[in-house]
Short mmCIF file of C-alpha atoms in Angstrom, two decimals:
data_model
loop_
_atom_site.label_atom_id
_atom_site.label_comp_id
_atom_site.label_asym_id
_atom_site.label_seq_id
_atom_site.Cartn_x
_atom_site.Cartn_y
_atom_site.Cartn_z
CA MET V 1 110.26 108.36 102.87
CA LYS V 2 113.87 107.52 103.62
CA ARG V 3 115.56 104.39 104.50
CA GLY V 4 114.19 103.41 108.04
CA THR V 5 110.49 104.13 107.32
CA TYR V 6 110.23 100.67 105.79
CA GLN V 7 111.73 97.69 107.37
CA SER V 8 111.45 94.21 105.91
CA GLY V 9 108.63 95.44 103.68
CA VAL V 10 106.48 96.52 106.55
CA PHE V 11 105.49 100.11 107.13
CA LYS V 12 106.82 101.50 110.64
CA LEU V 13 105.00 104.34 112.18
CA SER V 14 106.70 107.77 112.04
CA LEU V 15 107.08 108.09 115.69
CA ASN V 16 109.54 105.10 116.05
CA ARG V 17 106.77 102.84 117.38
CA LYS V 18 107.67 99.14 117.78
CA GLU V 19 104.28 97.91 116.54
CA PRO V 20 104.01 97.81 112.74
CA VAL V 21 100.88 98.44 110.68
CA LYS V 22 100.23 94.86 109.51
CA SER V 23 97.29 95.36 107.05
CA ALA V 24 98.43 96.06 103.42
CA ALA V 25 95.35 98.18 102.68
CA ALA V 26 96.00 100.30 105.76
CA LEU V 27 99.55 100.75 104.55
CA HIS V 28 98.27 101.96 101.28
CA TYR V 29 95.86 104.43 102.74
CA LEU V 30 98.25 105.89 105.31
CA LEU V 31 100.98 106.25 102.63
CA TYR V 32 98.65 107.95 100.25
CA GLY V 33 97.35 110.25 102.91
CA ASP V 34 100.77 111.35 103.95
CA ILE V 35 101.70 112.11 100.35
CA GLN V 36 98.53 114.33 100.00
CA ASN V 37 99.33 116.21 103.18
CA GLN V 38 102.94 116.69 102.93
CA TYR V 39 103.45 117.19 99.09
CA PHE V 40 99.96 118.50 97.75
CA PHE V 41 98.50 120.14 100.91
CA ASN V 42 95.14 118.46 100.12
CA ASP V 43 93.60 118.24 103.68
CA SER V 44 90.27 116.89 102.53
CA LEU V 45 91.64 113.88 100.52
CA ALA V 46 94.34 113.13 103.21
CA TYR V 47 91.47 113.08 105.71
CA ARG V 48 89.47 110.41 103.73
CA TYR V 49 92.48 108.23 103.40
CA TYR V 50 93.31 108.46 107.08
CA ARG V 51 89.67 107.74 107.93
CA ARG V 52 89.79 104.44 105.75
CA ALA V 53 93.06 103.38 107.51
CA LEU V 54 91.22 104.06 110.89
CA GLU V 55 88.26 101.98 109.76
CA ILE V 56 90.54 99.09 108.79
CA GLY V 57 92.20 99.22 112.18
CA GLU V 58 88.85 99.13 114.01
CA ASN V 59 87.68 96.17 111.91
CA HIS V 60 90.98 94.21 112.60
CA ARG V 61 91.44 95.45 116.04
CA GLU V 62 94.81 96.54 115.37
CA VAL V 63 95.54 99.22 118.04
CA ALA V 64 98.91 100.20 116.20
CA THR V 65 96.93 100.98 113.09
CA GLU V 66 94.21 103.02 114.91
CA ASN V 67 96.72 105.08 116.74
CA ALA V 68 98.70 105.71 113.48
CA ALA V 69 95.60 107.06 111.80
CA LEU V 70 94.37 108.90 114.98
CA GLN V 71 97.73 110.84 115.28
CA ARG V 72 97.40 112.05 111.53
CA LEU V 73 93.84 113.01 112.07
CA LEU V 74 94.59 115.09 115.05
CA GLY V 75 97.35 116.80 113.22
CA LEU V 76 95.02 117.63 110.42
CA LEU V 77 92.17 118.78 112.52
CA LEU V 78 94.35 120.90 114.72
CA ARG V 79 94.71 123.27 111.72
CA LYS V 80 90.94 123.76 111.64
CA PRO V 81 89.35 125.54 114.53
CA LYS V 82 85.81 125.00 113.11
CA LYS V 83 86.17 121.17 113.60
CA LEU V 84 86.71 121.54 117.43
CA SER V 85 84.09 118.97 118.41
CA LEU V 86 85.52 116.35 116.03
CA TYR V 87 89.12 117.07 117.36
CA LYS V 88 88.01 116.47 120.97
CA GLN V 89 86.20 113.25 119.87
CA TYR V 90 89.39 111.95 118.19
CA LEU V 91 91.53 113.10 121.08
CA ALA V 92 89.35 111.27 123.67
CA ARG V 93 89.43 108.23 121.55
CA TYR V 94 93.27 108.28 121.29
CA GLN V 95 93.72 108.97 125.06
CA GLY V 96 91.59 105.88 125.72
CA GLN V 97 94.01 103.54 123.83
CA GLN V 98 97.29 104.77 125.45
CA GLN V 99 99.94 101.87 125.63
CA GLY V 100 102.96 103.68 126.97
CA GLU V 101 104.89 106.78 127.44
CA GLU V 102 105.01 107.52 123.69
CA ASP V 103 101.15 107.51 123.49
CA TYR V 104 100.95 109.53 126.74
CA PHE V 105 103.37 112.12 125.24
CA TRP V 106 101.23 112.65 122.06
CA THR V 107 97.87 112.73 124.05
CA SER V 108 99.47 115.61 126.12
CA TYR V 109 101.03 117.11 123.20
CA TYR V 110 97.67 117.56 121.38
CA LYS V 111 95.94 118.93 124.47
CA LEU V 112 98.59 121.45 125.02
CA SER V 113 98.67 122.42 121.27
CA PHE V 114 94.90 123.19 121.46
CA ARG V 115 95.22 125.24 124.76
CA LEU V 116 98.39 127.16 123.30
CA ASN V 117 96.40 127.99 120.30
CA SER V 118 93.37 129.11 122.37
CA ASP V 119 95.55 131.25 124.81
CA TYR V 120 97.26 133.03 121.93
CA LEU V 121 94.05 133.97 120.26
CA LYS V 122 92.82 135.22 123.60
CA THR V 123 96.01 137.50 123.93
CA THR V 124 95.23 139.02 120.53
CA SER V 125 91.61 139.48 121.04
CA VAL V 126 91.05 140.26 124.76
CA GLU V 127 92.40 143.36 126.24
CA VAL V 128 93.17 141.83 129.70
CA PHE V 129 94.25 138.13 129.52
CA GLN V 130 96.83 136.45 131.69
CA PRO V 131 97.64 132.80 130.52
CA ASP V 132 98.60 130.24 133.23
CA LEU V 133 102.34 130.28 132.63
CA ASN V 134 103.06 127.86 135.59
CA TYR V 135 100.77 125.25 133.81
CA TYR V 136 102.88 125.53 130.88
CA ARG V 137 106.07 125.18 132.45
CA GLU V 138 104.98 122.15 134.49
CA THR V 139 103.41 120.45 131.68
CA PHE V 140 106.65 121.07 129.35
CA ASP V 141 108.95 119.91 132.24
CA SER V 142 106.98 116.61 132.74
CA LEU V 143 106.91 115.82 128.89
CA GLU V 144 110.73 116.40 128.85
CA ARG V 145 111.14 113.52 131.49
CA LEU V 146 109.49 110.92 129.49
CA GLU V 147 111.27 108.34 127.68
CA VAL V 148 110.25 108.94 124.03
CA SER V 149 111.70 108.77 120.56
CA LYS V 150 113.87 111.66 118.92
CA TYR V 151 110.93 112.79 116.76
CA SER V 152 108.70 113.21 119.78
CA ARG V 153 111.36 115.06 121.88
CA ALA V 154 111.79 117.37 118.84
CA ALA V 155 108.13 118.04 118.71
CA GLY V 156 108.00 118.93 122.39
CA TYR V 157 111.04 121.27 121.91
CA GLN V 158 109.28 122.96 118.90
CA MET V 159 106.13 123.51 120.76
CA ARG V 160 108.04 124.90 123.90
CA GLY V 161 109.88 127.37 121.59
CA ILE V 162 106.63 128.49 120.25
CA TYR V 163 105.19 128.96 123.76
CA CYS V 164 108.18 130.94 124.64
CA ASP V 165 107.77 133.26 121.49
CA LEU V 166 103.90 133.77 121.63
CA ILE V 167 102.91 133.45 125.40
CA ALA V 168 105.94 133.88 127.58
CA LYS V 169 107.50 136.57 125.29
CA GLU V 170 110.88 134.98 125.79
CA PRO V 171 112.15 134.82 122.18
CA ALA V 172 115.76 134.09 123.42
CA MET V 173 114.58 131.05 125.17
CA GLY V 174 112.60 130.09 122.29
CA ALA V 175 115.55 130.10 119.88
CA GLU V 176 117.30 127.63 122.17
CA TYR V 177 114.45 125.22 122.16
CA PHE V 178 114.26 125.42 118.29
CA ILE V 179 117.91 124.70 118.14
CA LYS V 180 117.31 121.62 120.38
CA ALA V 181 114.58 120.51 118.07
CA GLN V 182 116.76 120.77 115.04
CA ARG V 183 119.49 118.62 116.65
CA GLU V 184 117.03 115.81 117.40
CA LEU V 185 115.55 116.06 113.91
CA ALA V 186 118.89 116.08 112.13
CA ALA V 187 119.82 112.85 113.72
CA ILE V 188 116.81 111.02 112.29
CA GLY V 189 117.00 111.71 108.71
CA TRP V 190 113.43 110.56 107.68
CA PHE V 191 110.94 112.50 105.40
CA TYR V 192 108.84 113.48 108.26
CA SER V 193 111.79 114.63 110.36
CA GLU V 194 113.17 116.73 107.33
CA VAL V 195 110.01 118.56 106.75
CA LYS V 196 109.83 119.36 110.64
CA LEU V 197 113.39 120.41 110.46
CA LEU V 198 112.61 123.07 108.07
CA ARG V 199 109.82 124.49 110.26
CA ALA V 200 112.22 124.43 113.36
CA GLN V 201 114.86 126.32 111.24
CA VAL V 202 112.18 129.15 110.25
CA ASN V 203 110.79 129.35 113.85
CA GLU V 204 114.47 129.84 115.11
CA GLY V 205 114.76 132.74 112.67
CA ILE V 206 111.43 134.23 113.75
CA ALA V 207 112.53 134.03 117.32
CA LEU V 208 115.96 135.85 116.44
CA LYS V 209 113.88 138.63 114.78
CA LEU V 210 111.73 139.04 117.79
CA GLU V 211 114.72 139.23 120.04
CA GLY V 212 116.07 142.03 117.65
CA ASP V 213 118.92 139.97 115.99
CA TYR V 214 118.02 140.73 112.54
CA GLN V 215 121.43 139.72 111.05
CA GLY V 216 121.14 136.40 112.77
CA ALA V 217 117.59 135.99 111.67
CA ILE V 218 118.53 136.52 108.03
CA LYS V 219 121.21 133.88 108.22
CA GLN V 220 118.68 131.44 109.79
CA PHE V 221 116.09 132.21 107.11
CA MET V 222 118.66 131.56 104.30
CA ARG V 223 119.42 128.11 105.83
CA GLY V 224 115.68 127.45 105.67
CA ILE V 225 115.61 128.31 102.06
CA GLN V 226 118.47 125.81 101.41
CA ASN V 227 116.23 123.04 102.69
CA ALA V 228 115.34 120.53 100.00
CA HIS V 229 111.55 120.76 100.93
CA PHE V 230 111.40 124.63 101.01
CA ASP V 231 110.16 125.01 97.45
CA ARG V 232 107.23 122.46 98.07
CA SER V 233 106.11 124.36 101.22
CA GLY V 234 104.12 127.21 99.94
CA TYR V 235 103.15 128.76 103.44
CA VAL V 236 106.63 128.40 104.73
CA LYS V 237 108.00 130.28 101.77
CA GLU V 238 105.45 133.06 102.37
CA VAL V 239 106.51 133.39 105.97
CA VAL V 240 110.21 133.20 105.12
CA TYR V 241 109.93 135.97 102.51
CA GLN V 242 107.73 138.24 104.77
CA ASN V 243 110.19 137.84 107.68
CA LEU V 244 113.15 138.61 105.49
CA SER V 245 111.55 141.68 104.23
CA ASP V 246 110.85 142.68 107.93
CA CYS V 247 114.60 142.14 108.76
CA TYR V 248 115.97 143.98 105.81
CA GLY V 249 113.56 146.96 106.51
CA ALA V 250 114.62 147.09 110.16
CA LEU V 251 118.09 147.24 108.95
CA ARG V 252 117.09 150.15 106.56
CA GLN V 253 118.05 147.98 103.52
CA HIS V 254 114.86 148.97 101.80
CA ASP V 255 115.74 147.73 98.43
CA SER V 256 116.31 144.23 99.72
CA ALA V 257 113.07 144.38 101.70
CA HIS V 258 111.17 145.41 98.58
CA VAL V 259 112.51 142.41 96.46
CA TYR V 260 111.39 139.83 99.33
CA LEU V 261 108.10 141.60 99.77
CA LYS V 262 107.60 141.24 96.02
CA LYS V 263 108.60 137.51 96.26
CA ARG V 264 106.19 136.99 99.04
CA ASN V 265 103.35 138.44 97.00
CA GLN V 266 104.22 136.00 94.14
CA VAL V 267 103.64 132.97 96.23
CA ASN V 268 100.35 131.42 95.08
CA THR V 269 99.07 129.92 98.25
CA THR V 270 96.20 130.46 100.51
CA LEU V 271 96.45 130.63 104.28
CA GLY V 272 93.45 129.85 106.51
CA ASN V 273 93.20 130.65 110.25
CA LEU V 274 96.28 131.32 112.15
CA ARG V 275 98.32 128.05 112.72
CA VAL V 276 100.05 128.46 116.02
CA THR V 277 101.66 125.04 115.99
CA GLU V 278 103.53 125.98 112.87
CA ASN V 279 104.27 129.55 113.98
CA ILE V 280 102.54 131.03 110.95
CA PHE V 281 101.91 134.77 111.15
CA ILE V 282 99.59 136.83 109.03
CA TYR V 283 100.58 140.47 108.43
CA ASP V 284 99.14 143.50 106.84
CA TYR V 285 101.15 143.27 103.67
CA GLU V 286 99.63 146.27 101.73
CA GLN V 287 100.38 148.52 104.66
CA GLN V 288 104.10 147.40 104.64
CA LEU V 289 104.27 147.97 100.83
CA LYS V 290 103.17 151.56 101.43
CA GLN V 291 105.71 152.07 104.08
CA VAL V 292 108.54 150.94 101.94
CA GLY V 293 107.37 153.22 99.00
CA GLU V 294 107.27 156.31 101.58
CA VAL V 295 110.81 155.59 102.56
CA ASN V 296 111.88 155.53 98.97
CA LYS V 297 110.18 158.86 98.20
CA GLN V 298 112.28 160.56 101.00
CA LEU V 299 115.52 159.72 98.99
CA THR V 300 116.75 162.46 96.78
CA SER V 301 116.58 161.74 93.23
CA GLN V 302 120.34 161.29 92.83
CA GLN V 303 120.64 158.95 95.59
CA TYR V 304 117.56 157.07 94.21
CA LEU V 305 119.08 156.76 90.79
CA LEU V 306 122.53 155.48 92.24
CA LEU V 307 120.65 152.93 94.58
CA ALA V 308 118.38 151.80 91.86
CA GLY V 309 121.32 151.28 89.44
CA ALA V 310 123.26 149.27 91.97
CA ALA V 311 120.23 147.40 93.08
CA ILE V 312 119.28 146.32 89.56
CA LEU V 313 122.94 145.13 88.97
CA ALA V 314 123.08 143.30 92.23
CA ILE V 315 119.54 141.84 91.73
CA GLY V 316 120.38 140.67 88.15
CA MET V 317 123.50 139.01 89.38
CA ILE V 318 121.62 137.29 92.17
CA ILE V 319 118.85 136.19 90.03
CA VAL V 320 121.20 134.55 87.54
CA TYR V 321 123.21 132.83 90.36
CA ARG V 322 120.08 131.70 92.29
CA LYS V 323 118.42 130.50 89.04
CA TRP V 324 121.51 128.26 88.21
CA LYS V 325 121.93 127.08 91.67
CA ARG V 326 118.14 126.38 92.13
CA THR V 327 118.11 124.43 88.82
CA HIS V 328 121.03 122.42 89.86
CA GLN V 329 119.69 121.80 93.33
CA ARG V 330 116.35 120.95 91.96
CA LYS V 331 117.81 118.51 89.62
CA GLN V 332 119.57 116.68 92.34
CA VAL V 333 116.50 116.68 94.40
CA LEU V 334 114.29 115.24 91.68
CA GLU V 335 116.86 112.50 90.78
CA SER V 336 116.95 111.46 94.57
CA GLU V 337 113.31 111.57 94.85
CA ASN V 338 112.73 109.62 91.81
CA GLU V 339 114.88 106.82 93.03
CA ARG V 340 113.19 107.10 96.37
CA VAL V 341 109.82 106.77 94.85
CA LYS V 342 110.74 103.99 92.59
CA GLU V 343 112.16 102.09 95.67
CA GLU V 344 108.81 102.71 97.67
CA ILE V 345 106.67 101.56 94.57
CA LYS V 346 108.86 98.48 94.39
CA THR V 347 108.31 97.77 98.06
CA ILE V 348 104.59 98.34 97.91
CA ARG V 349 104.16 96.20 94.90
CA SER V 350 106.11 93.45 96.47
CA LEU V 351 103.83 93.58 99.53
CA VAL V 352 100.84 93.28 97.05
CA ASP V 353 102.39 90.44 94.99
CA ARG V 354 103.06 88.34 98.00
CA ASP V 355 99.43 88.84 99.30
CA ARG V 356 96.97 86.16 98.66
CA ILE V 357 93.48 84.89 99.81
CA VAL V 358 93.64 81.66 101.79
CA LEU V 359 90.40 79.70 101.80
CA LYS V 360 89.23 77.22 104.38
CA ASN V 361 89.83 74.40 102.06
CA LYS V 362 93.55 75.34 101.92
CA ALA V 363 93.29 76.66 98.30
CA PHE V 364 94.73 80.12 97.73
CA ILE V 365 94.34 82.77 95.24
CA HIS V 366 96.95 85.47 94.39
CA LEU V 367 95.54 89.03 94.29
CA GLU V 368 97.27 89.84 91.10
CA ASP V 369 95.38 86.93 89.34
CA LEU V 370 91.96 87.78 90.86
CA ARG V 371 89.61 89.33 88.06
CA TYR V 372 86.36 89.84 90.06
CA ILE V 373 84.42 88.51 93.02
CA LYS V 374 80.60 87.62 93.06
CA VAL V 375 78.46 87.03 95.96
CA GLU V 376 75.62 84.54 95.68
CA ASP V 377 73.49 82.89 98.36
CA HIS V 378 75.78 84.21 101.12
CA TYR V 379 78.96 82.65 99.25
CA LEU V 380 81.64 84.61 97.74
CA TRP V 381 82.78 83.21 94.30
CA PHE V 382 86.47 84.23 93.41
CA TYR V 383 87.22 84.36 89.62
CA THR V 384 90.59 84.18 87.96
CA ALA V 385 91.41 83.35 84.45
CA SER V 386 91.95 79.59 85.00
CA LYS V 387 89.66 78.85 87.99
CA ARG V 388 87.03 79.84 90.48
CA GLU V 389 86.78 79.16 94.19
CA PHE V 390 84.07 79.86 96.80
CA GLU V 391 84.00 80.64 100.47
CA ARG V 392 80.99 81.77 102.82
CA GLY V 393 81.41 85.44 103.48
CA LYS V 394 80.23 89.05 102.74
CA LEU V 395 81.44 91.55 100.14
CA LYS V 396 81.93 94.38 102.45
CA ASP V 397 84.12 92.24 104.76
CA ILE V 398 86.45 91.02 101.91
CA LEU V 399 86.70 94.54 100.42
CA LEU V 400 88.52 95.75 103.55
CA GLU V 401 91.19 93.15 103.09
CA LEU V 402 91.88 94.14 99.46
CA PRO V 403 94.22 96.93 98.20
CA PRO V 404 92.66 100.01 96.60
CA ASN V 405 92.62 98.71 93.01
CA PHE V 406 89.70 96.53 93.99
CA VAL V 407 86.44 98.44 93.81
CA ARG V 408 82.85 97.62 94.43
CA CYS V 409 80.64 98.31 91.22
CA HIS V 410 77.43 96.55 92.26
CA ARG V 411 75.82 95.02 95.39
CA SER V 412 76.79 91.64 94.07
CA TYR V 413 80.35 92.39 92.53
CA ILE V 414 83.80 93.53 93.19
CA VAL V 415 86.13 94.01 90.26
CA ASN V 416 89.95 94.37 89.83
CA LYS V 417 90.58 97.70 87.98
CA ASN V 418 93.72 96.23 86.56
CA TYR V 419 91.69 93.96 84.19
CA ILE V 420 89.06 96.61 82.96
CA GLU V 421 89.18 96.94 79.26
CA GLN V 422 86.00 99.18 78.56
CA ARG V 423 83.52 100.92 80.72
CA SER V 424 80.00 102.31 79.89
CA HIS V 425 77.39 103.78 82.27
CA LYS V 426 75.90 100.35 82.77
CA GLU V 427 78.67 97.93 82.73
CA VAL V 428 82.35 97.26 82.63
CA LYS V 429 84.18 94.82 80.28
CA LEU V 430 86.99 92.69 81.74
CA ASP V 431 89.59 90.94 79.64
CA GLY V 432 88.22 87.52 78.41
CA GLU V 433 84.97 88.98 77.31
CA ILE V 434 83.54 89.25 80.86
CA TYR V 435 80.86 91.82 81.33
CA ILE V 436 80.10 93.05 84.99
CA PRO V 437 77.03 95.34 85.74
CA ILE V 438 77.40 98.91 87.26
CA SER V 439 74.81 100.08 89.72
CA ARG V 440 73.95 103.67 90.34
CA MET V 441 75.04 103.42 94.04
CA TYR V 442 78.76 102.73 93.08
CA LYS V 443 79.08 104.66 89.83
CA ASP V 444 81.20 107.33 91.45
CA GLU V 445 83.90 104.62 92.29
CA PHE V 446 84.99 104.76 88.69
#
């Protein structure tokens, strides 16, 4: 995440909220969930991290933390039609905690996303279906009148562009809204906005293709390929390569169409159900390969040889140039990301280093010195290398206050993973010849 996502060592929500996420543990889980979601596309692990952050928000009664987790959970579940009941449950809960126009916007956004997805699927599966276009226009107009952040406005423009493409069948109007979304996102410069910027660029290219402007669509898709996040977005690469193949095929440049169709087939990614909010389309690729082959067979042998020779030469030059260019760009991206990740880790560690447990007797224990915690007769005993302190409480309550390197290994113990020297199936050994038992219930934590 870029500069501006962290302010004074406190994680700020991605939607320009004023309220920060105060809990250090919630900060960790939200950040880990975003990394799993945006970089590794591991929805199940991201869901677990967001759920832990939501639980912390509930226990601490931090509405900002709860809303941050709920927004991310709704974004994940929107991609999973089988989780409809859970999606509605979170949406109702988020709606019940509205605190201003920003929350009202996102509640309406998720409702509209669900209806847009449902109406589009009906238009493709039901012979006679007329969506309520007036409802969409009035809802979009009301959202644009709200005073919200640039990121929120861009999300609204993005969805309205998708509506114009899929429901209203007005791709020219859709392209205009995708351009508006790109302007808003380009002015932010955060990690989240840059990922959305790539999708807005691709959606504009799809709108131009639907309008019949194949040359303009090709230029727009090439802009998307230059985006630093393109190589990490497997499903976006698949859509871009497929649409480039379509555009070149429509222009009767069949060799280029074939090249991008092969590139599309080399992308090792699995798409689930149709994701209307990201404008991902599923095509019959095998049929298109067959059509390209039939067109090539109609060429005379002499024309085929000349075209093949020219294509091989051009492709060879393109491959060499693109390989050099991508290597250079990738090196720059990796260097910048390395610096950014180092800065984030430094910020997170500074948060943890400053955290400490303050007891009622005004004694305090730094988390970095804490070896393990033991509960005995309703009292928590805190052990460091040089002292021990006690406080009345429960293990499950103190665990929510601690960062992820503290795990529960027994009904009576919490240990700091940083001090574990050895581990067996029955116990762990901490530095200083300290042995802590492991119960079956908590064995999977290790």
